[in-house]
Short mmCIF file of C-alpha atoms and ligand atoms in Angstrom, two decimals:
data_model
loop_
_atom_site.label_atom_id
_atom_site.label_comp_id
_atom_site.label_asym_id
_atom_site.label_seq_id
_atom_site.Cartn_x
_atom_site.Cartn_y
_atom_site.Cartn_z
CA MET A 1 9.52 -29.58 0.13
CA ALA A 2 9.15 -25.84 -0.26
CA LEU A 3 10.21 -22.84 1.78
CA ILE A 4 7.23 -20.55 2.16
CA VAL A 5 6.92 -17.15 3.81
CA GLN A 6 3.34 -16.49 4.91
CA LYS A 7 2.11 -13.10 6.10
CA TYR A 8 -1.16 -12.85 8.04
CA GLY A 9 -2.77 -9.41 8.32
CA GLY A 10 -4.53 -7.77 11.26
CA THR A 11 -8.02 -9.21 10.80
CA SER A 12 -6.55 -12.69 10.31
CA VAL A 13 -5.03 -12.53 13.81
CA GLY A 14 -7.73 -10.23 15.25
CA THR A 15 -8.97 -12.65 17.94
CA VAL A 16 -7.60 -15.59 19.90
CA GLU A 17 -9.85 -17.90 17.83
CA ARG A 18 -8.34 -16.59 14.61
CA ILE A 19 -4.81 -16.94 15.94
CA GLU A 20 -5.67 -20.59 16.73
CA ALA A 21 -7.04 -20.99 13.19
CA VAL A 22 -3.85 -19.55 11.70
CA ALA A 23 -1.81 -21.98 13.84
CA GLU A 24 -3.92 -24.85 12.53
CA LYS A 25 -3.29 -23.73 8.97
CA VAL A 26 0.47 -23.35 9.47
CA LYS A 27 0.59 -26.79 11.07
CA GLY A 28 -1.03 -28.19 7.91
CA PHE A 29 1.83 -26.80 5.79
CA ARG A 30 4.41 -28.28 8.17
CA GLU A 31 2.72 -31.68 7.97
CA ARG A 32 3.03 -31.56 4.19
CA GLY A 33 6.76 -31.07 4.69
CA ASP A 34 7.14 -27.38 3.95
CA ASP A 35 9.44 -25.05 5.86
CA VAL A 36 7.38 -22.09 7.02
CA VAL A 37 8.33 -18.59 8.12
CA VAL A 38 5.29 -16.63 9.32
CA VAL A 39 5.05 -12.84 9.50
CA VAL A 40 2.18 -11.38 11.49
CA SER A 41 0.57 -7.97 11.89
CA ALA A 42 -0.83 -6.61 15.12
CA MET A 43 -4.40 -7.63 16.02
CA SER A 44 -6.79 -5.53 13.92
CA GLY A 45 -7.40 -2.08 15.40
CA GLU A 46 -4.40 -2.31 17.71
CA THR A 47 -2.03 -0.07 15.72
CA ASN A 48 -4.75 2.60 15.46
CA ARG A 49 -5.42 2.31 19.19
CA LEU A 50 -1.75 2.85 20.00
CA ILE A 51 -1.52 5.84 17.64
CA GLY A 52 -4.60 7.30 19.36
CA LEU A 53 -2.97 6.96 22.79
CA ALA A 54 0.14 8.74 21.56
CA GLN A 55 -1.89 11.58 20.11
CA GLU A 56 -3.69 12.10 23.41
CA ILE A 57 -0.32 12.90 24.94
CA GLN A 58 1.74 14.64 22.25
CA SER A 59 0.86 15.88 18.77
CA PRO A 60 2.82 15.15 16.71
CA PRO A 61 4.43 12.47 18.89
CA THR A 62 8.22 12.05 19.02
CA ALA A 63 8.92 9.73 16.09
CA ARG A 64 11.41 7.49 17.93
CA GLU A 65 8.98 6.87 20.78
CA MET A 66 6.13 6.33 18.32
CA ASP A 67 8.05 3.40 16.86
CA VAL A 68 8.74 1.96 20.33
CA LEU A 69 4.99 2.19 20.96
CA VAL A 70 3.44 0.90 17.73
CA SER A 71 5.88 -1.98 17.36
CA THR A 72 4.38 -3.55 20.50
CA GLY A 73 1.26 -4.64 18.60
CA GLU A 74 3.18 -7.17 16.54
CA GLN A 75 5.13 -8.40 19.57
CA VAL A 76 1.85 -9.59 21.08
CA THR A 77 0.77 -11.59 18.04
CA ILE A 78 4.12 -13.33 17.43
CA ALA A 79 4.11 -14.68 20.99
CA LEU A 80 0.46 -15.77 20.92
CA LEU A 81 0.84 -17.51 17.57
CA CYS A 82 3.92 -19.39 18.79
CA MET A 83 2.02 -20.53 21.88
CA ALA A 84 -0.82 -21.75 19.66
CA LEU A 85 1.67 -23.66 17.47
CA ASN A 86 3.62 -25.12 20.38
CA LYS A 87 0.38 -26.31 21.96
CA ARG A 88 -0.30 -28.23 18.73
CA GLY A 89 3.05 -30.01 18.91
CA CYS A 90 4.44 -27.77 16.21
CA PRO A 91 7.67 -26.23 17.56
CA ALA A 92 7.81 -22.49 16.88
CA ARG A 93 9.90 -19.50 17.88
CA SER A 94 9.04 -15.83 17.76
CA TYR A 95 11.37 -13.00 16.74
CA THR A 96 10.96 -9.24 16.87
CA GLY A 97 12.47 -7.29 13.98
CA SER A 98 15.56 -6.46 15.97
CA GLN A 99 16.02 -10.07 17.15
CA VAL A 100 16.12 -11.30 13.56
CA ARG A 101 18.08 -8.25 12.76
CA ILE A 102 16.04 -6.61 10.12
CA LEU A 103 18.35 -3.65 9.66
CA THR A 104 16.73 -0.43 8.46
CA ASP A 105 17.69 3.20 7.96
CA ASP A 106 16.81 5.58 10.80
CA ALA A 107 13.73 7.21 9.22
CA HIS A 108 11.37 6.57 12.12
CA THR A 109 7.77 5.62 11.17
CA LYS A 110 8.75 5.13 7.52
CA ALA A 111 12.03 3.26 7.64
CA ARG A 112 13.43 1.28 4.71
CA ILE A 113 14.95 -2.17 5.05
CA ARG A 114 18.68 -2.28 4.28
CA ASP A 115 19.66 -5.79 5.21
CA ILE A 116 18.32 -8.94 6.82
CA ASP A 117 20.42 -11.36 8.84
CA ASP A 118 18.99 -14.81 8.05
CA GLU A 119 21.20 -16.81 10.42
CA ASN A 120 18.72 -17.28 13.30
CA ILE A 121 15.88 -18.12 10.94
CA ARG A 122 17.86 -20.71 8.98
CA ARG A 123 19.08 -22.34 12.16
CA ASP A 124 15.53 -22.68 13.49
CA LEU A 125 14.16 -23.97 10.20
CA LYS A 126 16.91 -26.57 10.13
CA ALA A 127 15.92 -27.63 13.64
CA GLY A 128 12.36 -28.21 12.40
CA ARG A 129 10.80 -25.07 13.89
CA VAL A 130 8.33 -22.64 12.46
CA VAL A 131 9.77 -19.13 12.67
CA VAL A 132 7.30 -16.36 13.50
CA VAL A 133 8.52 -12.82 12.80
CA ALA A 134 6.92 -9.53 13.85
CA GLY A 135 5.92 -7.57 10.77
CA PHE A 136 6.27 -3.82 10.27
CA GLN A 137 9.41 -3.36 12.40
CA GLY A 138 13.17 -3.29 12.24
CA VAL A 139 16.15 -1.78 13.97
CA ASP A 140 18.62 0.89 12.88
CA GLU A 141 22.43 0.81 13.15
CA GLU A 142 22.22 2.36 16.63
CA GLY A 143 19.80 -0.25 17.93
CA ASN A 144 16.70 1.99 17.83
CA ILE A 145 13.39 0.30 16.99
CA THR A 146 12.00 1.49 13.64
CA THR A 147 8.77 0.82 11.75
CA LEU A 148 8.13 0.57 8.03
CA GLY A 149 4.97 2.66 7.52
CA ARG A 150 1.29 1.60 7.67
CA GLY A 151 0.71 -1.77 6.07
CA GLY A 152 4.43 -2.50 6.47
CA SER A 153 4.05 -6.15 7.46
CA ASP A 154 3.56 -6.93 3.77
CA THR A 155 7.04 -5.54 3.16
CA THR A 156 8.52 -7.58 6.01
CA GLY A 157 7.02 -10.71 4.41
CA VAL A 158 8.37 -9.98 0.95
CA ALA A 159 11.78 -8.86 2.22
CA LEU A 160 12.17 -12.06 4.25
CA ALA A 161 11.11 -14.14 1.24
CA ALA A 162 13.75 -12.35 -0.85
CA ALA A 163 16.46 -12.81 1.80
CA LEU A 164 15.65 -16.50 2.27
CA LYS A 165 15.08 -17.09 -1.47
CA ALA A 166 11.72 -18.59 -0.55
CA ASP A 167 9.70 -20.48 -3.14
CA GLU A 168 6.72 -18.19 -2.57
CA CYS A 169 5.58 -15.28 -0.42
CA GLN A 170 1.91 -15.69 0.48
CA ILE A 171 0.00 -12.65 1.74
CA TYR A 172 -3.04 -13.92 3.66
CA THR A 173 -5.78 -11.37 4.22
CA ASP A 174 -9.56 -10.84 4.45
CA VAL A 175 -10.19 -10.95 0.67
CA ASP A 176 -9.42 -13.90 -1.61
CA GLY A 177 -7.08 -12.01 -3.93
CA VAL A 178 -6.54 -8.76 -5.80
CA TYR A 179 -9.76 -7.53 -7.39
CA THR A 180 -10.45 -5.26 -10.35
CA THR A 181 -11.27 -2.66 -7.70
CA ASP A 182 -11.96 -2.68 -3.96
CA PRO A 183 -14.70 -5.35 -3.59
CA ARG A 184 -16.04 -3.42 -0.58
CA VAL A 185 -17.00 -0.57 -2.91
CA VAL A 186 -18.07 -2.36 -6.09
CA ASP A 187 -20.05 -5.59 -5.62
CA SER A 188 -19.32 -6.77 -9.13
CA ALA A 189 -15.54 -6.41 -8.75
CA ARG A 190 -13.76 -9.57 -9.90
CA ARG A 191 -10.78 -11.40 -8.52
CA MET A 192 -7.87 -11.53 -10.95
CA ASP A 193 -5.91 -14.77 -11.30
CA ARG A 194 -2.82 -12.74 -12.14
CA ILE A 195 -1.69 -9.14 -12.25
CA THR A 196 1.71 -7.81 -13.34
CA PHE A 197 4.10 -6.25 -10.81
CA GLU A 198 3.94 -3.05 -12.80
CA GLU A 199 0.16 -2.82 -12.59
CA MET A 200 0.09 -3.87 -8.95
CA LEU A 201 2.64 -1.17 -8.15
CA GLU A 202 0.42 1.48 -9.78
CA MET A 203 -2.70 0.13 -8.04
CA ALA A 204 -0.93 0.17 -4.65
CA SER A 205 0.52 3.64 -5.11
CA LEU A 206 -2.84 5.00 -6.29
CA GLY A 207 -4.66 3.82 -3.20
CA SER A 208 -5.39 0.05 -3.32
CA LYS A 209 -4.29 -0.85 0.18
CA VAL A 210 -4.42 -4.59 -0.36
CA LEU A 211 -0.59 -4.58 -0.66
CA GLN A 212 1.86 -1.99 0.64
CA ILE A 213 3.70 -0.25 -2.24
CA ARG A 214 7.13 -1.13 -0.93
CA ALA A 215 6.21 -4.80 -0.73
CA VAL A 216 5.38 -4.80 -4.44
CA GLU A 217 8.55 -2.83 -5.27
CA PHE A 218 10.63 -5.34 -3.33
CA ALA A 219 8.94 -8.34 -4.93
CA GLY A 220 9.49 -6.89 -8.41
CA LYS A 221 13.11 -6.03 -7.73
CA TYR A 222 14.06 -9.39 -6.21
CA LYS A 223 11.67 -11.46 -8.34
CA VAL A 224 9.83 -12.89 -5.34
CA PRO A 225 6.82 -14.98 -6.40
CA LEU A 226 4.03 -13.18 -4.58
CA ARG A 227 0.46 -14.35 -4.04
CA VAL A 228 -2.50 -12.74 -2.25
CA LEU A 229 -4.89 -15.22 -0.65
CA HIS A 230 -7.78 -15.42 1.82
CA SER A 231 -6.65 -16.53 5.27
CA PHE A 232 -9.55 -18.86 5.91
CA GLN A 233 -11.03 -19.76 2.51
CA ASP A 234 -9.33 -22.08 0.04
CA GLY A 235 -8.67 -20.75 -3.44
CA PRO A 236 -5.92 -19.85 -5.89
CA GLY A 237 -5.76 -16.16 -4.89
CA THR A 238 -3.94 -13.72 -7.16
CA LEU A 239 -0.40 -14.20 -8.41
CA ILE A 240 1.67 -11.05 -8.97
CA THR A 241 3.77 -11.85 -12.03
CA ILE A 242 6.23 -10.46 -14.49
CA GLU A 243 4.50 -9.49 -17.71
CA ASP A 244 3.21 -12.45 -19.69
CA ASP A 245 3.88 -11.92 -23.39
CA SER A 246 2.03 -15.08 -24.32
CA ALA A 247 -1.24 -13.32 -23.63
CA VAL A 248 -3.34 -13.40 -26.78
CA GLU A 249 -5.25 -10.31 -25.87
CA ARG A 250 -4.80 -8.16 -22.82
CA PRO A 251 -7.59 -6.15 -21.35
CA VAL A 252 -6.96 -2.45 -21.84
CA ILE A 253 -7.72 -1.69 -18.20
CA SER A 254 -6.91 -4.16 -15.45
CA GLY A 255 -8.15 -2.29 -12.43
CA ILE A 256 -9.42 0.86 -10.80
CA ALA A 257 -7.78 2.38 -7.74
CA PHE A 258 -8.95 5.30 -5.65
CA ASN A 259 -7.81 7.42 -2.78
CA ARG A 260 -9.89 9.59 -0.49
CA ASP A 261 -6.96 11.06 1.42
CA GLU A 262 -6.40 13.92 -1.00
CA ALA A 263 -6.55 17.71 -0.81
CA LYS A 264 -5.99 20.34 -3.48
CA LEU A 265 -4.38 23.77 -3.20
CA THR A 266 -4.17 26.54 -5.81
CA VAL A 267 -2.21 29.78 -5.80
CA LEU A 268 -4.08 32.16 -8.09
CA GLY A 269 -2.46 35.01 -10.00
CA VAL A 270 1.17 34.01 -9.59
CA PRO A 271 3.65 36.12 -11.64
CA ASP A 272 4.53 33.96 -14.70
CA ILE A 273 8.32 34.20 -14.36
CA PRO A 274 11.15 31.65 -13.98
CA GLY A 275 11.64 30.18 -10.51
CA VAL A 276 8.06 30.50 -9.30
CA ALA A 277 7.33 26.76 -9.13
CA SER A 278 10.38 26.15 -7.01
CA ARG A 279 9.58 29.11 -4.75
CA ILE A 280 6.12 27.66 -4.14
CA LEU A 281 7.06 23.99 -3.75
CA GLY A 282 10.45 24.48 -2.04
CA PRO A 283 9.00 25.50 1.34
CA VAL A 284 6.31 22.82 1.02
CA SER A 285 8.87 20.05 0.63
CA GLU A 286 11.10 21.55 3.34
CA ALA A 287 8.13 21.12 5.68
CA ASN A 288 8.13 17.41 4.73
CA VAL A 289 4.82 17.65 2.89
CA GLU A 290 4.67 15.26 -0.05
CA VAL A 291 3.21 16.69 -3.24
CA ASP A 292 1.35 14.46 -5.68
CA MET A 293 -0.18 15.98 -8.83
CA ILE A 294 1.10 19.36 -10.05
CA VAL A 295 -0.62 21.50 -12.67
CA GLN A 296 0.44 24.95 -13.85
CA ASN A 297 -1.97 26.70 -16.16
CA ILE A 298 -0.98 28.85 -19.13
CA GLY A 299 -1.14 32.48 -18.07
CA ASP A 300 -2.68 35.21 -20.20
CA ASP A 301 -1.74 38.49 -18.50
CA GLN A 302 1.73 37.69 -17.12
CA THR A 303 0.19 35.68 -14.30
CA THR A 304 -0.69 32.03 -13.95
CA ASP A 305 -2.48 29.66 -11.55
CA PHE A 306 -0.52 26.92 -9.81
CA THR A 307 -2.30 23.86 -8.40
CA PHE A 308 -1.07 20.78 -6.58
CA THR A 309 -2.42 18.00 -4.37
CA VAL A 310 -1.21 16.77 -0.98
CA HIS A 311 -2.32 14.19 1.59
CA ARG A 312 -5.40 15.46 3.39
CA ASN A 313 -3.55 15.37 6.74
CA ASP A 314 -1.09 17.92 5.37
CA TYR A 315 -3.76 20.30 4.04
CA GLU A 316 -3.66 22.83 6.89
CA LYS A 317 0.11 22.85 7.05
CA ALA A 318 0.43 23.34 3.27
CA SER A 319 -2.23 26.11 3.30
CA GLU A 320 -0.34 28.06 5.94
CA ILE A 321 2.91 27.79 3.98
CA LEU A 322 1.17 28.92 0.79
CA GLN A 323 -0.38 31.98 2.44
CA ARG A 324 3.11 33.13 3.34
CA VAL A 325 4.66 32.26 -0.04
CA SER A 326 1.75 33.86 -1.89
CA ALA A 327 2.30 37.17 -0.08
CA GLU A 328 6.04 37.04 -0.82
CA LEU A 329 5.37 36.39 -4.51
CA GLY A 330 2.67 39.02 -4.82
CA ALA A 331 0.13 36.40 -5.95
CA LYS A 332 -3.61 37.08 -5.86
CA GLU A 333 -4.90 34.47 -3.43
CA VAL A 334 -4.71 30.88 -2.22
CA VAL A 335 -7.74 28.61 -2.53
CA GLY A 336 -8.08 25.01 -1.52
CA ASN A 337 -10.40 22.04 -1.22
CA ASN A 338 -9.94 19.03 1.04
CA LYS A 339 -13.10 17.20 -0.02
CA ILE A 340 -11.67 15.71 -3.18
CA ALA A 341 -10.69 12.19 -4.19
CA LYS A 342 -8.50 10.63 -6.83
CA VAL A 343 -9.76 7.88 -9.13
CA SER A 344 -7.33 6.06 -11.42
CA ILE A 345 -7.63 3.46 -14.13
CA VAL A 346 -4.62 1.18 -14.51
CA GLY A 347 -3.58 -1.22 -17.25
CA VAL A 348 -0.51 -2.19 -19.29
CA GLY A 349 -2.91 -2.61 -22.24
CA MET A 350 -3.19 1.19 -22.37
CA ARG A 351 0.19 1.35 -24.10
CA SER A 352 -1.20 -0.19 -27.24
CA HIS A 353 -4.72 1.25 -27.24
CA ALA A 354 -5.92 4.70 -28.22
CA GLY A 355 -9.03 6.39 -26.87
CA VAL A 356 -8.76 5.17 -23.29
CA ALA A 357 -8.75 8.67 -21.80
CA SER A 358 -11.74 9.82 -23.82
CA LYS A 359 -13.65 6.69 -22.83
CA MET A 360 -12.87 7.46 -19.18
CA PHE A 361 -13.94 11.10 -19.48
CA THR A 362 -17.15 10.14 -21.32
CA ALA A 363 -18.07 7.65 -18.61
CA LEU A 364 -17.59 10.34 -15.94
CA ALA A 365 -19.55 12.88 -17.98
CA ASP A 366 -22.40 10.37 -18.34
CA ASP A 367 -22.68 10.44 -14.54
CA SER A 368 -22.38 14.27 -14.55
CA ILE A 369 -19.11 14.12 -12.63
CA ASN A 370 -16.84 17.12 -13.07
CA ILE A 371 -13.13 16.45 -13.52
CA GLN A 372 -10.96 18.90 -11.58
CA LEU A 373 -7.46 17.67 -12.47
CA ILE A 374 -6.01 15.02 -14.76
CA SER A 375 -2.67 13.28 -14.74
CA THR A 376 -1.42 10.43 -16.87
CA SER A 377 1.47 8.01 -17.16
CA GLU A 378 2.13 5.19 -19.60
CA ILE A 379 -0.16 2.75 -17.81
CA LYS A 380 -2.53 4.90 -15.76
CA ILE A 381 -4.89 7.87 -15.95
CA SER A 382 -5.88 9.65 -12.74
CA VAL A 383 -8.53 12.27 -12.19
CA ILE A 384 -9.43 14.40 -9.20
CA ILE A 385 -13.16 14.70 -8.53
CA ALA A 386 -15.38 15.80 -5.65
CA GLU A 387 -15.20 13.19 -2.91
CA LYS A 388 -18.98 12.78 -2.80
CA TYR A 389 -18.92 11.31 -6.33
CA LEU A 390 -16.15 8.81 -5.64
CA GLU A 391 -18.22 5.64 -5.41
CA LEU A 392 -20.40 6.63 -8.34
CA ALA A 393 -17.29 7.25 -10.45
CA VAL A 394 -15.63 3.96 -9.53
CA ARG A 395 -18.80 1.98 -10.30
CA GLY A 396 -19.39 3.83 -13.57
CA LEU A 397 -15.82 3.27 -14.76
CA HIS A 398 -15.87 -0.35 -13.67
CA SER A 399 -18.82 -1.04 -15.92
CA ALA A 400 -17.71 1.29 -18.76
CA PHE A 401 -14.49 -0.70 -19.08
CA GLU A 402 -16.45 -3.96 -18.68
CA LEU A 403 -14.34 -5.08 -15.77
CA ASP A 404 -17.28 -6.93 -14.30
CA GLN A 405 -17.59 -9.04 -17.45
CA ALA A 406 -14.25 -9.52 -19.15
CA ASP A 407 -12.25 -12.48 -18.01
CA VAL A 408 -9.23 -10.39 -17.25
CA VAL A 409 -6.76 -13.22 -17.25
CA SER A 410 -8.14 -16.32 -18.88
CA GLU A 411 -6.44 -15.40 -22.13
CA ALA A 412 -3.03 -15.36 -20.42
P1 ADP B 1 -4.50 -6.83 6.08
O1 ADP B 1 -4.88 -6.35 7.44
O2 ADP B 1 -4.67 -8.30 5.90
O3 ADP B 1 -3.13 -6.35 5.66
P2 ADP B 1 -5.71 -4.76 4.46
O4 ADP B 1 -6.92 -4.14 5.05
O5 ADP B 1 -4.44 -4.02 4.55
O6 ADP B 1 -5.57 -6.21 5.08
O7 ADP B 1 -5.97 -5.10 2.91
C1 ADP B 1 -7.10 -5.84 2.52
C2 ADP B 1 -8.19 -4.88 2.09
O8 ADP B 1 -7.79 -4.18 0.90
C3 ADP B 1 -9.48 -5.55 1.68
O9 ADP B 1 -10.31 -5.78 2.77
C4 ADP B 1 -10.09 -4.57 0.65
O10 ADP B 1 -11.14 -3.82 1.19
C5 ADP B 1 -8.95 -3.62 0.31
N1 ADP B 1 -8.74 -3.45 -1.13
C6 ADP B 1 -8.58 -2.27 -1.77
N2 ADP B 1 -8.43 -2.43 -3.08
C7 ADP B 1 -8.48 -3.77 -3.31
C8 ADP B 1 -8.38 -4.56 -4.48
N3 ADP B 1 -8.18 -4.02 -5.70
N4 ADP B 1 -8.47 -5.91 -4.35
C9 ADP B 1 -8.67 -6.46 -3.13
N5 ADP B 1 -8.77 -5.77 -2.00
C10 ADP B 1 -8.68 -4.43 -2.06
N1 LIG B 2 0.14 -3.12 12.15
C1 LIG B 2 0.63 -2.22 11.12
C2 LIG B 2 -0.51 -1.36 10.56
O1 LIG B 2 -1.63 -1.48 11.00
C3 LIG B 2 1.36 -2.95 10.02
C4 LIG B 2 0.50 -3.90 9.20
O2 LIG B 2 -0.56 -4.34 9.63
O3 LIG B 2 0.95 -4.26 8.10
O4 LIG B 2 -0.27 -0.56 9.69
MG1 MG B 3 -2.43 -4.50 4.89
#
């Protein structure tokens, strides 16, 4: 008998019929003798709908009230799923984040989990019940409802699995595992049997929304066996694992991630003197704008150009700040572009292989795609390109690195 935490995403509980199908599936696990804790998202589209309502009234909406609002989506699905289970003679009880007591910090709309009280859940499991927990939400020390950021139900699932020391955390979604790249963009993308936590973390942080970054971080930190599976099709899915040294030969590149939500800003003709970078980025970070890539060029005539990228939603805000800073610094001008995208290749095999970057740049050149910015780490290379070339770039790289052919994991 195993203890399993299962998380079902928005499309998997998007209609009453699907909620009934999830109940049927959970019942099957109970009949095999497993203890099951289920985490559910809101019905697909519901969180966006609620955010839209808020924006019609106040922009930006008060963060505390935003959390009270968006957390309602998950409260609907926990109750409906429990009804569907109870109807099937499978006793079940629903819990909101605060009823479990998923304690978080007070950073509304992007709270972090601090502690989970497992008492209620263990008591119900012992009594033979399925426990159904609302994903994406928690409560702070003061009793305020908090939420964990978009896609946060994944993190609720993994955090509960860690707290309960579950045998596995299963993330059920609308694809049958983690693919070499988003299968909705590249038809020949392949499901991986396994991927390392390290690679999955890079993929998630570079734009692959199949798992929320914090969920992967949590699973790596607490060694939670994590698997991504299709909600309604049988199959092995993808196991997120610690690195497997027994691999005879690792592929150099495991996957390609991309992100359209990017914008680029450059301050031209900045005096090349100490303290300039902090004078430019200080006000940007004070305005709560997160900066991603940063590039400072070598200056030739005592001035330099300073470029960085931000989330596209923060483009206007960052531009306004830079206009002011640029005038204060006596820089030449501020230019920007919010029609860019980031494409990244990811793979632990990169550590032991030379020539990966040049192969990437050649593949992009073959498709006449101009590279605007480059950044690298030990296991990834990212480039900024014009957004209109994004799909072409991802497809070209996918075939240049033979991701559609190589059996990425069979050698493991
Ligand atoms: P859920 O609502 O179940 O949480 P998400 O929409 O958050 O589902 O995540 C699943 C989606 O992630 C898939 O439909 C797919 O389009 C997208 N995706 C992006 N990159 C990948 C990838 N490398 N492998 C699989 N799916 C990916
Ligand atoms: N419902 C939330 C969202 O849409 C959380 C989740 O689905 O994981 O982001
Ligand atoms: Mg998701």
